[in-house]
Coordinates of C-alpha atoms and ligand atoms in Angstrom, one line a residue:
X1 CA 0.0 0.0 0.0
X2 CA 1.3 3.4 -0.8
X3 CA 2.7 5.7 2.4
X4 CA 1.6 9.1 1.9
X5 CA 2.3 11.4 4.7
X6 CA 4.6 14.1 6.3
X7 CA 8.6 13.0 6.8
X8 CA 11.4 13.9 8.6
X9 CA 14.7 14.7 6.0
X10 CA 17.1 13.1 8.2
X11 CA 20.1 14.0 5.4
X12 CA 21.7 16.3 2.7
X13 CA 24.4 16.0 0.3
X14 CA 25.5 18.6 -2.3
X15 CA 27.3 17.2 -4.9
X16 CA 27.7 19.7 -7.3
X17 CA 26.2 23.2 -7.6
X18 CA 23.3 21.7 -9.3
X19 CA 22.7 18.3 -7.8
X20 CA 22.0 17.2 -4.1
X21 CA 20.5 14.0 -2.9
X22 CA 18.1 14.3 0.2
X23 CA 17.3 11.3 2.4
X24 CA 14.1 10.8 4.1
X25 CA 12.5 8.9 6.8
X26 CA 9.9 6.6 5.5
X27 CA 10.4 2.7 6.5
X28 CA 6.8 2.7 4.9
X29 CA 8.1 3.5 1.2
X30 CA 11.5 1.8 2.0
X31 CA 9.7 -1.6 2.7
X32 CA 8.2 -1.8 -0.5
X33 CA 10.5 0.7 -3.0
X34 CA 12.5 -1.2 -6.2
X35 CA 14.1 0.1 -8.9
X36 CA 12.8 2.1 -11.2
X37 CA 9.7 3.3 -9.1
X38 CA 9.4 6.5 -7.8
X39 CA 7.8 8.8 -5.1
X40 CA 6.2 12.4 -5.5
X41 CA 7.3 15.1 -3.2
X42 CA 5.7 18.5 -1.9
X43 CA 6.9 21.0 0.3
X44 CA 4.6 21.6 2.9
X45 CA 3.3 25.5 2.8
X46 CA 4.2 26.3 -0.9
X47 CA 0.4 26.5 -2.1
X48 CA 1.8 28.2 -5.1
X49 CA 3.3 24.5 -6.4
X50 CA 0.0 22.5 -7.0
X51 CA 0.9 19.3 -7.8
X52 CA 4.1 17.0 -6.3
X53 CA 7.1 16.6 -8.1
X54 CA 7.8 13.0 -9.3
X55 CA 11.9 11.7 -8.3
X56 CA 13.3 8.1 -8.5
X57 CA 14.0 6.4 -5.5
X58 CA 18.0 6.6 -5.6
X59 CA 18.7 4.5 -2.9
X60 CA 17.1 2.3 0.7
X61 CA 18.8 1.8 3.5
X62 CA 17.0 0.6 6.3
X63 CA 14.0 3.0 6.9
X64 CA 16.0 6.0 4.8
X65 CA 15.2 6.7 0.9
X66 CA 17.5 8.5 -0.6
X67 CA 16.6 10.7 -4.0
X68 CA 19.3 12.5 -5.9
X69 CA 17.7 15.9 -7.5
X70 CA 19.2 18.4 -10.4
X71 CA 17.9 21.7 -9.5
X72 CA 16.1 23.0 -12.9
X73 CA 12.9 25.0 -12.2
X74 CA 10.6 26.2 -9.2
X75 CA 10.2 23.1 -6.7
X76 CA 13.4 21.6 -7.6
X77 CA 15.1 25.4 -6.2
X78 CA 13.3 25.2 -3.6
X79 CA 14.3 21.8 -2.3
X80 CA 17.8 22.6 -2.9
X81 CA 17.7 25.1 -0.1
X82 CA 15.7 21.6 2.3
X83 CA 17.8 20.9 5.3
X84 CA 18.1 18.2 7.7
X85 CA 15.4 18.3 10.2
X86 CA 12.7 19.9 8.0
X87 CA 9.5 18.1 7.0
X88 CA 8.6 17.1 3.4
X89 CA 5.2 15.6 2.5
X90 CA 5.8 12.7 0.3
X91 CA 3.3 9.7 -1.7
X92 CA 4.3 6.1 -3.0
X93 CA 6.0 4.4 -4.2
X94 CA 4.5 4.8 -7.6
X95 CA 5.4 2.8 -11.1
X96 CA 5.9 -0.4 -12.2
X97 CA 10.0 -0.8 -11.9
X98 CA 12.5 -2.6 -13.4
X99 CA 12.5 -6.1 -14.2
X100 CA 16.1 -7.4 -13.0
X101 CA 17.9 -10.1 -15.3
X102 CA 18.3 -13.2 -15.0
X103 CA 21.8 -14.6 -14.0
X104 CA 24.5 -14.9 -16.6
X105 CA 23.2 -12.4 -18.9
X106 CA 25.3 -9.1 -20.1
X107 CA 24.0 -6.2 -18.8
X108 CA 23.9 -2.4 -20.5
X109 CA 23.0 0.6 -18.5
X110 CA 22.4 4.2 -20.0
X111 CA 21.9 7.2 -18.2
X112 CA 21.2 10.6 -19.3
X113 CA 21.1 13.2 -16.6
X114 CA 18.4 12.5 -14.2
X115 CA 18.3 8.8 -15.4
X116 CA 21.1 7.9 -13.3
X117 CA 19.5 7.7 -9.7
X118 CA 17.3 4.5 -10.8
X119 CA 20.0 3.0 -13.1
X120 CA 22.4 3.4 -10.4
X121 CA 19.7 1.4 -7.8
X122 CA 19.0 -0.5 -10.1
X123 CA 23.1 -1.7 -10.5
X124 CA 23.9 -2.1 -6.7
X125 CA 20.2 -3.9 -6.4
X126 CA 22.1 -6.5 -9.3
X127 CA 25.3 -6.7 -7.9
X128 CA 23.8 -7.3 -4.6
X129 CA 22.0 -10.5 -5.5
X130 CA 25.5 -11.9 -6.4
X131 CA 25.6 -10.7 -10.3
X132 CA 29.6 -10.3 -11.7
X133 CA 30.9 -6.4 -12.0
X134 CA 32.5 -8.1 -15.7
X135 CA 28.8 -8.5 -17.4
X136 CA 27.9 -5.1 -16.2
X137 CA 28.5 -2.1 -19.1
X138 CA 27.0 1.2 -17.4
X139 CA 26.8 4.4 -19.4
X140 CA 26.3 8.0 -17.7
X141 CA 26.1 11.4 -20.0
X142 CA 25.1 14.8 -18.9
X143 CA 25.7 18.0 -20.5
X144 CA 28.6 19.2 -18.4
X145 CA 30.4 18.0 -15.0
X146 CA 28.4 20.1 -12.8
X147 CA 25.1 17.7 -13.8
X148 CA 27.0 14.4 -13.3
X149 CA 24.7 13.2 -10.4
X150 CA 27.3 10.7 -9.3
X151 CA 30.8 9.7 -10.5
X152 CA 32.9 7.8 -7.7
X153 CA 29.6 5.8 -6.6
X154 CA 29.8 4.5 -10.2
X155 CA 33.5 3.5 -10.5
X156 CA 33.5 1.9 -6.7
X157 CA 30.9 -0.5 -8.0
X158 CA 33.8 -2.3 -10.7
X159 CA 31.7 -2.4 -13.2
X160 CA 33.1 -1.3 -16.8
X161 CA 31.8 2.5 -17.0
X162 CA 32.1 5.3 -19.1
X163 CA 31.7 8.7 -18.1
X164 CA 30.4 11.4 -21.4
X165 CA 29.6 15.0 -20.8
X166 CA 28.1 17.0 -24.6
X167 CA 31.0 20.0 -23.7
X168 CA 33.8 17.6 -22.5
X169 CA 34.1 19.1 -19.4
X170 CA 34.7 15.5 -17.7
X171 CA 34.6 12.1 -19.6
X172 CA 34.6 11.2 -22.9
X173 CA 33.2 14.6 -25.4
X174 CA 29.6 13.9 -27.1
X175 CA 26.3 11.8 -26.1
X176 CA 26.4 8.9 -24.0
X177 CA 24.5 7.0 -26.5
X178 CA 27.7 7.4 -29.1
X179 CA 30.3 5.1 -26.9
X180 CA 27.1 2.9 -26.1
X181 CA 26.2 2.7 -29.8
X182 CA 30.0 1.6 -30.5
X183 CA 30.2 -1.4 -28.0
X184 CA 27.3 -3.0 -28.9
X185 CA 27.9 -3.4 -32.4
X186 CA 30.1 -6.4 -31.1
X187 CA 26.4 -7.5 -29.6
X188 CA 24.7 -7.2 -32.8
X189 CA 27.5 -8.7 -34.8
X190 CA 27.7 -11.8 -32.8
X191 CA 30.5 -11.8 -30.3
X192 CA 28.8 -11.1 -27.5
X193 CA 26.9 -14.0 -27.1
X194 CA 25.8 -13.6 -23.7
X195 CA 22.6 -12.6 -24.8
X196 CA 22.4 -8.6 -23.3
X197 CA 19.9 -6.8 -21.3
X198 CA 19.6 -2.8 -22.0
X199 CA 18.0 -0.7 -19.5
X200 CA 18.0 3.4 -20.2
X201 CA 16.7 6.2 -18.4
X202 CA 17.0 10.2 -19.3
X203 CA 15.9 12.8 -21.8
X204 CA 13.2 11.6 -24.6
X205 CA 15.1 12.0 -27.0
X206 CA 18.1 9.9 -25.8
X207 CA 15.8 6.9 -24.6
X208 CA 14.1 7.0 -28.4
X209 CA 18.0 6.9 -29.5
X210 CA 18.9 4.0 -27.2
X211 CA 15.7 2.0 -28.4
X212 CA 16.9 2.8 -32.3
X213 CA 20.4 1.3 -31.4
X214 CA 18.9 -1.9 -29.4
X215 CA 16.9 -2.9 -32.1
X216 CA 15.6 -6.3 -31.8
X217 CA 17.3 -6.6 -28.1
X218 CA 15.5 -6.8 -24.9
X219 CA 15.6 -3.3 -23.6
X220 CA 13.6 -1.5 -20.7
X221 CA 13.2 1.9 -21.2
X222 CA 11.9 4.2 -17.7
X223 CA 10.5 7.8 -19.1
X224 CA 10.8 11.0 -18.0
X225 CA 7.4 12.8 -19.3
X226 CA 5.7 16.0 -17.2
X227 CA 3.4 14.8 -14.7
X228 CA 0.9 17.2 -14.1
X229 CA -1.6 14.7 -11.5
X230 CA 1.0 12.0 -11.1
X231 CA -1.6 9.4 -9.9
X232 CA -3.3 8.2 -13.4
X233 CA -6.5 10.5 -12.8
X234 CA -5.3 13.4 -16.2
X235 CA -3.8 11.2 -18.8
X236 CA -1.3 14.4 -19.3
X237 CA 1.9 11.8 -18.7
X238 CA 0.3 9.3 -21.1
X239 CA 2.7 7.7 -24.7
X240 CA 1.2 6.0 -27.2
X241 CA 1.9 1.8 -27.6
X242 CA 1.8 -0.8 -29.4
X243 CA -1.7 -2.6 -29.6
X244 CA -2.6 -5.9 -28.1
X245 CA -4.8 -8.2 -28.6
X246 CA -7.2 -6.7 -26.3
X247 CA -10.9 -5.9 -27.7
X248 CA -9.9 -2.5 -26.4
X249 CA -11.2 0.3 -28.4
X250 CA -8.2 2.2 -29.3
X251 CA -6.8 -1.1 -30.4
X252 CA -8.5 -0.9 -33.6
X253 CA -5.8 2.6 -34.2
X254 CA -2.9 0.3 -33.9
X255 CA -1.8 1.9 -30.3
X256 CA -3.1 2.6 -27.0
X257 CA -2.5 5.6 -24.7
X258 CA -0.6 4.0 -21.3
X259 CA 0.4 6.6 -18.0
X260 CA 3.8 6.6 -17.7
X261 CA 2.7 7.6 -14.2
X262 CA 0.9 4.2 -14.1
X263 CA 1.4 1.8 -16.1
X264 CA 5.1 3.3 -16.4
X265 CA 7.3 4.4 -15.9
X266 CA 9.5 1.3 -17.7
X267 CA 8.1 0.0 -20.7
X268 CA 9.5 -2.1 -23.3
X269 CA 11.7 -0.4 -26.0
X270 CA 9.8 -2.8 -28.5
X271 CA 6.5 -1.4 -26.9
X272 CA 7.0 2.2 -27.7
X273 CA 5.5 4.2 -30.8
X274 CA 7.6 7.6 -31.2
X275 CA 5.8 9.9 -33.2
Ligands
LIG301 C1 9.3 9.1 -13.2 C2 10.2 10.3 -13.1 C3 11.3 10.2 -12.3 C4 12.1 11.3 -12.1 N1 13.2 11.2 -11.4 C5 14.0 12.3 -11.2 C6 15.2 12.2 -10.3 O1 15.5 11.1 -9.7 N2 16.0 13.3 -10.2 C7 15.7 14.5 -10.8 O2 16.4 15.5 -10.7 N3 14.6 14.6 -11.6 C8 13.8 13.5 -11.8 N4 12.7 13.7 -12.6 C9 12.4 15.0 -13.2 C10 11.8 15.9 -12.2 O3 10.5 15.4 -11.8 C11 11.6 17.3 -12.7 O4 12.9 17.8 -12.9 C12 10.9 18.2 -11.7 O5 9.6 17.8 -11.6 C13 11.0 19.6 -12.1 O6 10.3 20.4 -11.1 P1 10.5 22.0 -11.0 O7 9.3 22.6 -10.3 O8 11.8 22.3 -10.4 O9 10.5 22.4 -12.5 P2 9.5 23.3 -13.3 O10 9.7 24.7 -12.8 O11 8.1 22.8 -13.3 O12 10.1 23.2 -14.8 C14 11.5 23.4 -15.0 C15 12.0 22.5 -16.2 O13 11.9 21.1 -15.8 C16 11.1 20.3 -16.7 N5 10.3 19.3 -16.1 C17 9.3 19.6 -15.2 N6 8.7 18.4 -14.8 C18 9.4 17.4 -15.4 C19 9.3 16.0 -15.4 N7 8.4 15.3 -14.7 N8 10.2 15.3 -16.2 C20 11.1 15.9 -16.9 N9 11.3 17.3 -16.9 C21 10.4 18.0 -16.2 C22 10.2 21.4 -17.4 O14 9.9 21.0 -18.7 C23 11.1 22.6 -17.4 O15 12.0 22.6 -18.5 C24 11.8 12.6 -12.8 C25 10.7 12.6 -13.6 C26 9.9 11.5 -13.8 C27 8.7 11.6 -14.6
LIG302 S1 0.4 12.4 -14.5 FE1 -1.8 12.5 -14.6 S2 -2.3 10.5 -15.5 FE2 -0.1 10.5 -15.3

Protein backbone atom coordinates (compact mmCIF):
# COMPACT_ATOMS: atom_id res chain seq x y z
CA UNK A 1 0.00 0.00 0.00
CA UNK A 2 1.27 3.39 -0.84
CA UNK A 3 2.74 5.74 2.43
CA UNK A 4 1.59 9.07 1.87
CA UNK A 5 2.31 11.37 4.69
CA UNK A 6 4.62 14.13 6.31
CA UNK A 7 8.60 13.00 6.79
CA UNK A 8 11.43 13.91 8.56
CA UNK A 9 14.69 14.70 5.99
CA UNK A 10 17.08 13.06 8.18
CA UNK A 11 20.11 13.98 5.36
CA UNK A 12 21.72 16.32 2.67
CA UNK A 13 24.45 16.00 0.28
CA UNK A 14 25.54 18.62 -2.29
CA UNK A 15 27.28 17.21 -4.92
CA UNK A 16 27.67 19.68 -7.25
CA UNK A 17 26.17 23.22 -7.65
CA UNK A 18 23.29 21.72 -9.28
CA UNK A 19 22.69 18.30 -7.76
CA UNK A 20 22.02 17.16 -4.06
CA UNK A 21 20.54 13.99 -2.94
CA UNK A 22 18.11 14.30 0.25
CA UNK A 23 17.31 11.26 2.43
CA UNK A 24 14.12 10.78 4.10
CA UNK A 25 12.48 8.87 6.81
CA UNK A 26 9.89 6.59 5.45
CA UNK A 27 10.43 2.75 6.52
CA UNK A 28 6.78 2.67 4.95
CA UNK A 29 8.10 3.52 1.23
CA UNK A 30 11.49 1.81 1.98
CA UNK A 31 9.73 -1.61 2.73
CA UNK A 32 8.18 -1.81 -0.48
CA UNK A 33 10.48 0.68 -3.04
CA UNK A 34 12.50 -1.23 -6.18
CA UNK A 35 14.07 0.10 -8.92
CA UNK A 36 12.80 2.12 -11.16
CA UNK A 37 9.74 3.29 -9.12
CA UNK A 38 9.40 6.53 -7.76
CA UNK A 39 7.78 8.80 -5.08
CA UNK A 40 6.23 12.44 -5.47
CA UNK A 41 7.31 15.14 -3.16
CA UNK A 42 5.70 18.47 -1.88
CA UNK A 43 6.86 21.03 0.26
CA UNK A 44 4.63 21.63 2.91
CA UNK A 45 3.32 25.45 2.84
CA UNK A 46 4.23 26.26 -0.87
CA UNK A 47 0.39 26.53 -2.10
CA UNK A 48 1.77 28.17 -5.09
CA UNK A 49 3.30 24.53 -6.45
CA UNK A 50 0.05 22.46 -7.04
CA UNK A 51 0.88 19.30 -7.78
CA UNK A 52 4.06 16.99 -6.27
CA UNK A 53 7.10 16.55 -8.14
CA UNK A 54 7.77 13.02 -9.34
CA UNK A 55 11.85 11.71 -8.29
CA UNK A 56 13.25 8.14 -8.47
CA UNK A 57 14.04 6.42 -5.49
CA UNK A 58 17.96 6.58 -5.63
CA UNK A 59 18.74 4.53 -2.89
CA UNK A 60 17.14 2.25 0.69
CA UNK A 61 18.81 1.82 3.53
CA UNK A 62 16.97 0.62 6.31
CA UNK A 63 14.05 3.04 6.92
CA UNK A 64 15.95 6.01 4.80
CA UNK A 65 15.21 6.73 0.95
CA UNK A 66 17.52 8.52 -0.65
CA UNK A 67 16.59 10.68 -4.04
CA UNK A 68 19.35 12.51 -5.94
CA UNK A 69 17.68 15.89 -7.50
CA UNK A 70 19.19 18.43 -10.40
CA UNK A 71 17.91 21.66 -9.50
CA UNK A 72 16.13 23.03 -12.94
CA UNK A 73 12.93 24.98 -12.16
CA UNK A 74 10.61 26.20 -9.22
CA UNK A 75 10.19 23.08 -6.70
CA UNK A 76 13.39 21.58 -7.65
CA UNK A 77 15.11 25.40 -6.18
CA UNK A 78 13.25 25.24 -3.60
CA UNK A 79 14.34 21.76 -2.26
CA UNK A 80 17.82 22.62 -2.85
CA UNK A 81 17.73 25.06 -0.07
CA UNK A 82 15.69 21.60 2.26
CA UNK A 83 17.84 20.89 5.26
CA UNK A 84 18.11 18.18 7.68
CA UNK A 85 15.44 18.27 10.18
CA UNK A 86 12.66 19.92 8.02
CA UNK A 87 9.48 18.07 6.96
CA UNK A 88 8.59 17.11 3.35
CA UNK A 89 5.16 15.58 2.46
CA UNK A 90 5.81 12.72 0.27
CA UNK A 91 3.25 9.71 -1.74
CA UNK A 92 4.35 6.14 -3.05
CA UNK A 93 5.96 4.42 -4.16
CA UNK A 94 4.47 4.81 -7.64
CA UNK A 95 5.38 2.85 -11.07
CA UNK A 96 5.85 -0.42 -12.15
CA UNK A 97 9.99 -0.82 -11.94
CA UNK A 98 12.51 -2.63 -13.36
CA UNK A 99 12.48 -6.14 -14.17
CA UNK A 100 16.06 -7.36 -13.03
CA UNK A 101 17.93 -10.14 -15.26
CA UNK A 102 18.30 -13.24 -14.96
CA UNK A 103 21.79 -14.64 -14.04
CA UNK A 104 24.55 -14.87 -16.62
CA UNK A 105 23.18 -12.40 -18.91
CA UNK A 106 25.31 -9.09 -20.08
CA UNK A 107 23.96 -6.23 -18.75
CA UNK A 108 23.86 -2.36 -20.45
CA UNK A 109 23.01 0.58 -18.47
CA UNK A 110 22.40 4.17 -20.02
CA UNK A 111 21.91 7.16 -18.17
CA UNK A 112 21.22 10.57 -19.25
CA UNK A 113 21.07 13.18 -16.57
CA UNK A 114 18.36 12.53 -14.15
CA UNK A 115 18.34 8.77 -15.39
CA UNK A 116 21.14 7.93 -13.31
CA UNK A 117 19.52 7.71 -9.70
CA UNK A 118 17.29 4.50 -10.76
CA UNK A 119 19.97 3.03 -13.09
CA UNK A 120 22.38 3.35 -10.43
CA UNK A 121 19.73 1.44 -7.80
CA UNK A 122 19.03 -0.55 -10.13
CA UNK A 123 23.08 -1.71 -10.48
CA UNK A 124 23.90 -2.06 -6.68
CA UNK A 125 20.25 -3.93 -6.44
CA UNK A 126 22.08 -6.47 -9.33
CA UNK A 127 25.33 -6.71 -7.87
CA UNK A 128 23.84 -7.34 -4.55
CA UNK A 129 22.05 -10.48 -5.46
CA UNK A 130 25.51 -11.93 -6.43
CA UNK A 131 25.63 -10.67 -10.31
CA UNK A 132 29.58 -10.35 -11.75
CA UNK A 133 30.87 -6.43 -12.01
CA UNK A 134 32.48 -8.09 -15.66
CA UNK A 135 28.76 -8.45 -17.39
CA UNK A 136 27.94 -5.05 -16.25
CA UNK A 137 28.50 -2.12 -19.07
CA UNK A 138 26.99 1.20 -17.41
CA UNK A 139 26.82 4.39 -19.43
CA UNK A 140 26.32 7.96 -17.68
CA UNK A 141 26.10 11.37 -20.01
CA UNK A 142 25.11 14.81 -18.86
CA UNK A 143 25.71 18.00 -20.48
CA UNK A 144 28.55 19.20 -18.40
CA UNK A 145 30.42 17.95 -15.04
CA UNK A 146 28.36 20.09 -12.77
CA UNK A 147 25.07 17.74 -13.78
CA UNK A 148 26.98 14.44 -13.33
CA UNK A 149 24.68 13.15 -10.42
CA UNK A 150 27.28 10.66 -9.35
CA UNK A 151 30.82 9.75 -10.47
CA UNK A 152 32.95 7.84 -7.66
CA UNK A 153 29.59 5.81 -6.60
CA UNK A 154 29.76 4.51 -10.22
CA UNK A 155 33.53 3.52 -10.51
CA UNK A 156 33.48 1.86 -6.72
CA UNK A 157 30.93 -0.47 -7.96
CA UNK A 158 33.81 -2.30 -10.75
CA UNK A 159 31.69 -2.40 -13.18
CA UNK A 160 33.08 -1.32 -16.77
CA UNK A 161 31.81 2.45 -17.03
CA UNK A 162 32.10 5.31 -19.07
CA UNK A 163 31.71 8.73 -18.08
CA UNK A 164 30.36 11.44 -21.39
CA UNK A 165 29.57 15.02 -20.84
CA UNK A 166 28.07 16.95 -24.59
CA UNK A 167 31.01 20.02 -23.72
CA UNK A 168 33.84 17.63 -22.55
CA UNK A 169 34.10 19.12 -19.40
CA UNK A 170 34.67 15.50 -17.67
CA UNK A 171 34.64 12.07 -19.56
CA UNK A 172 34.58 11.20 -22.88
CA UNK A 173 33.20 14.64 -25.40
CA UNK A 174 29.59 13.89 -27.05
CA UNK A 175 26.27 11.79 -26.13
CA UNK A 176 26.40 8.94 -23.98
CA UNK A 177 24.50 7.00 -26.51
CA UNK A 178 27.71 7.43 -29.15
CA UNK A 179 30.34 5.12 -26.94
CA UNK A 180 27.14 2.91 -26.10
CA UNK A 181 26.24 2.74 -29.75
CA UNK A 182 30.02 1.60 -30.49
CA UNK A 183 30.22 -1.37 -27.96
CA UNK A 184 27.31 -2.99 -28.92
CA UNK A 185 27.89 -3.42 -32.44
CA UNK A 186 30.12 -6.44 -31.15
CA UNK A 187 26.44 -7.53 -29.61
CA UNK A 188 24.74 -7.25 -32.81
CA UNK A 189 27.50 -8.66 -34.84
CA UNK A 190 27.71 -11.83 -32.77
CA UNK A 191 30.47 -11.79 -30.31
CA UNK A 192 28.79 -11.06 -27.46
CA UNK A 193 26.87 -14.03 -27.08
CA UNK A 194 25.78 -13.64 -23.73
CA UNK A 195 22.59 -12.55 -24.76
CA UNK A 196 22.36 -8.55 -23.28
CA UNK A 197 19.91 -6.75 -21.33
CA UNK A 198 19.65 -2.85 -22.01
CA UNK A 199 18.03 -0.74 -19.47
CA UNK A 200 18.01 3.38 -20.23
CA UNK A 201 16.70 6.16 -18.36
CA UNK A 202 17.04 10.23 -19.32
CA UNK A 203 15.86 12.76 -21.76
CA UNK A 204 13.25 11.56 -24.60
CA UNK A 205 15.07 12.00 -26.98
CA UNK A 206 18.08 9.94 -25.80
CA UNK A 207 15.83 6.87 -24.57
CA UNK A 208 14.12 6.96 -28.37
CA UNK A 209 17.97 6.86 -29.54
CA UNK A 210 18.87 4.02 -27.17
CA UNK A 211 15.71 1.96 -28.41
CA UNK A 212 16.88 2.78 -32.30
CA UNK A 213 20.44 1.26 -31.36
CA UNK A 214 18.90 -1.86 -29.36
CA UNK A 215 16.94 -2.94 -32.08
CA UNK A 216 15.57 -6.31 -31.84
CA UNK A 217 17.26 -6.62 -28.08
CA UNK A 218 15.53 -6.81 -24.94
CA UNK A 219 15.57 -3.29 -23.58
CA UNK A 220 13.56 -1.52 -20.67
CA UNK A 221 13.18 1.87 -21.19
CA UNK A 222 11.89 4.22 -17.68
CA UNK A 223 10.50 7.80 -19.12
CA UNK A 224 10.84 10.96 -18.04
CA UNK A 225 7.37 12.80 -19.25
CA UNK A 226 5.71 15.97 -17.20
CA UNK A 227 3.35 14.80 -14.65
CA UNK A 228 0.90 17.24 -14.13
CA UNK A 229 -1.55 14.69 -11.55
CA UNK A 230 0.97 12.00 -11.13
CA UNK A 231 -1.56 9.43 -9.89
CA UNK A 232 -3.33 8.17 -13.41
CA UNK A 233 -6.51 10.46 -12.80
CA UNK A 234 -5.32 13.35 -16.16
CA UNK A 235 -3.78 11.17 -18.82
CA UNK A 236 -1.29 14.42 -19.29
CA UNK A 237 1.95 11.84 -18.67
CA UNK A 238 0.33 9.28 -21.14
CA UNK A 239 2.67 7.75 -24.69
CA UNK A 240 1.24 6.03 -27.18
CA UNK A 241 1.95 1.83 -27.58
CA UNK A 242 1.81 -0.79 -29.43
CA UNK A 243 -1.75 -2.62 -29.60
CA UNK A 244 -2.62 -5.93 -28.11
CA UNK A 245 -4.76 -8.25 -28.58
CA UNK A 246 -7.19 -6.72 -26.32
CA UNK A 247 -10.86 -5.85 -27.71
CA UNK A 248 -9.86 -2.48 -26.36
CA UNK A 249 -11.20 0.35 -28.41
CA UNK A 250 -8.15 2.20 -29.29
CA UNK A 251 -6.76 -1.08 -30.36
CA UNK A 252 -8.46 -0.86 -33.57
CA UNK A 253 -5.78 2.58 -34.23
CA UNK A 254 -2.94 0.28 -33.86
CA UNK A 255 -1.78 1.93 -30.30
CA UNK A 256 -3.14 2.56 -26.97
CA UNK A 257 -2.52 5.55 -24.67
CA UNK A 258 -0.61 3.95 -21.32
CA UNK A 259 0.42 6.59 -17.97
CA UNK A 260 3.77 6.61 -17.72
CA UNK A 261 2.72 7.56 -14.22
CA UNK A 262 0.94 4.21 -14.09
CA UNK A 263 1.37 1.83 -16.13
CA UNK A 264 5.06 3.31 -16.35
CA UNK A 265 7.25 4.36 -15.94
CA UNK A 266 9.46 1.28 -17.73
CA UNK A 267 8.07 -0.04 -20.69
CA UNK A 268 9.52 -2.15 -23.29
CA UNK A 269 11.71 -0.41 -25.96
CA UNK A 270 9.84 -2.81 -28.49
CA UNK A 271 6.47 -1.39 -26.87
CA UNK A 272 6.97 2.16 -27.69
CA UNK A 273 5.49 4.24 -30.79
CA UNK A 274 7.63 7.56 -31.18
CA UNK A 275 5.85 9.93 -33.20
C1 LIG B 1 9.30 9.08 -13.24
C2 LIG B 1 10.20 10.30 -13.10
C3 LIG B 1 11.31 10.22 -12.30
C4 LIG B 1 12.14 11.34 -12.15
N1 LIG B 1 13.24 11.22 -11.36
C5 LIG B 1 14.04 12.29 -11.18
C6 LIG B 1 15.20 12.18 -10.33
O1 LIG B 1 15.49 11.13 -9.75
N2 LIG B 1 15.97 13.29 -10.19
C7 LIG B 1 15.67 14.48 -10.82
O2 LIG B 1 16.40 15.45 -10.65
N3 LIG B 1 14.59 14.60 -11.63
C8 LIG B 1 13.78 13.53 -11.81
N4 LIG B 1 12.66 13.66 -12.61
C9 LIG B 1 12.39 14.96 -13.23
C10 LIG B 1 11.77 15.89 -12.15
O3 LIG B 1 10.49 15.39 -11.81
C11 LIG B 1 11.65 17.31 -12.69
O4 LIG B 1 12.92 17.83 -12.92
C12 LIG B 1 10.91 18.18 -11.68
O5 LIG B 1 9.55 17.81 -11.64
C13 LIG B 1 11.03 19.63 -12.08
O6 LIG B 1 10.29 20.38 -11.13
P1 LIG B 1 10.50 21.96 -11.01
O7 LIG B 1 9.31 22.55 -10.34
O8 LIG B 1 11.83 22.26 -10.42
O9 LIG B 1 10.54 22.38 -12.53
P2 LIG B 1 9.52 23.34 -13.29
O10 LIG B 1 9.73 24.75 -12.81
O11 LIG B 1 8.14 22.80 -13.26
O12 LIG B 1 10.12 23.16 -14.76
C14 LIG B 1 11.52 23.36 -15.03
C15 LIG B 1 11.98 22.45 -16.17
O13 LIG B 1 11.89 21.06 -15.79
C16 LIG B 1 11.12 20.34 -16.75
N5 LIG B 1 10.30 19.33 -16.06
C17 LIG B 1 9.28 19.57 -15.20
N6 LIG B 1 8.74 18.41 -14.79
C18 LIG B 1 9.41 17.41 -15.42
C19 LIG B 1 9.30 15.98 -15.43
N7 LIG B 1 8.37 15.35 -14.74
N8 LIG B 1 10.18 15.29 -16.17
C20 LIG B 1 11.12 15.91 -16.90
N9 LIG B 1 11.28 17.26 -16.94
C21 LIG B 1 10.42 18.00 -16.22
C22 LIG B 1 10.23 21.40 -17.39
O14 LIG B 1 9.85 21.03 -18.71
C23 LIG B 1 11.13 22.61 -17.42
O15 LIG B 1 12.00 22.57 -18.53
C24 LIG B 1 11.83 12.56 -12.81
C25 LIG B 1 10.69 12.63 -13.63
C26 LIG B 1 9.89 11.52 -13.77
C27 LIG B 1 8.67 11.61 -14.64
S1 LIG C 1 0.37 12.44 -14.55
FE1 LIG C 1 -1.81 12.48 -14.61
S2 LIG C 1 -2.25 10.54 -15.47
FE2 LIG C 1 -0.11 10.48 -15.27
Amino acid sequence: MKFSGSVEVSGKTVISRNIFSLDIVSPQIASQASPGQFIQVKIPGINSVLWPRPFSVRKIKDDIVTVSIKKCGKVTGLLYDINRGDRLYVTGPFGNGFILPQMGRSIYLVAGGAGLPPLLFLCESILEKGYSPKLIHFYSGARYVEELFANDELTSLGVHSVVTTDDGSYGIKGLVTEPFANDLTKVHSGKDDLGPVIYGCGPMAMVKKVAEICHGLECYLSLEQLMPCGWGVCNGCAVKIKAGDSDNTEDEKGFRLARVCKEGPVFKASELIWD
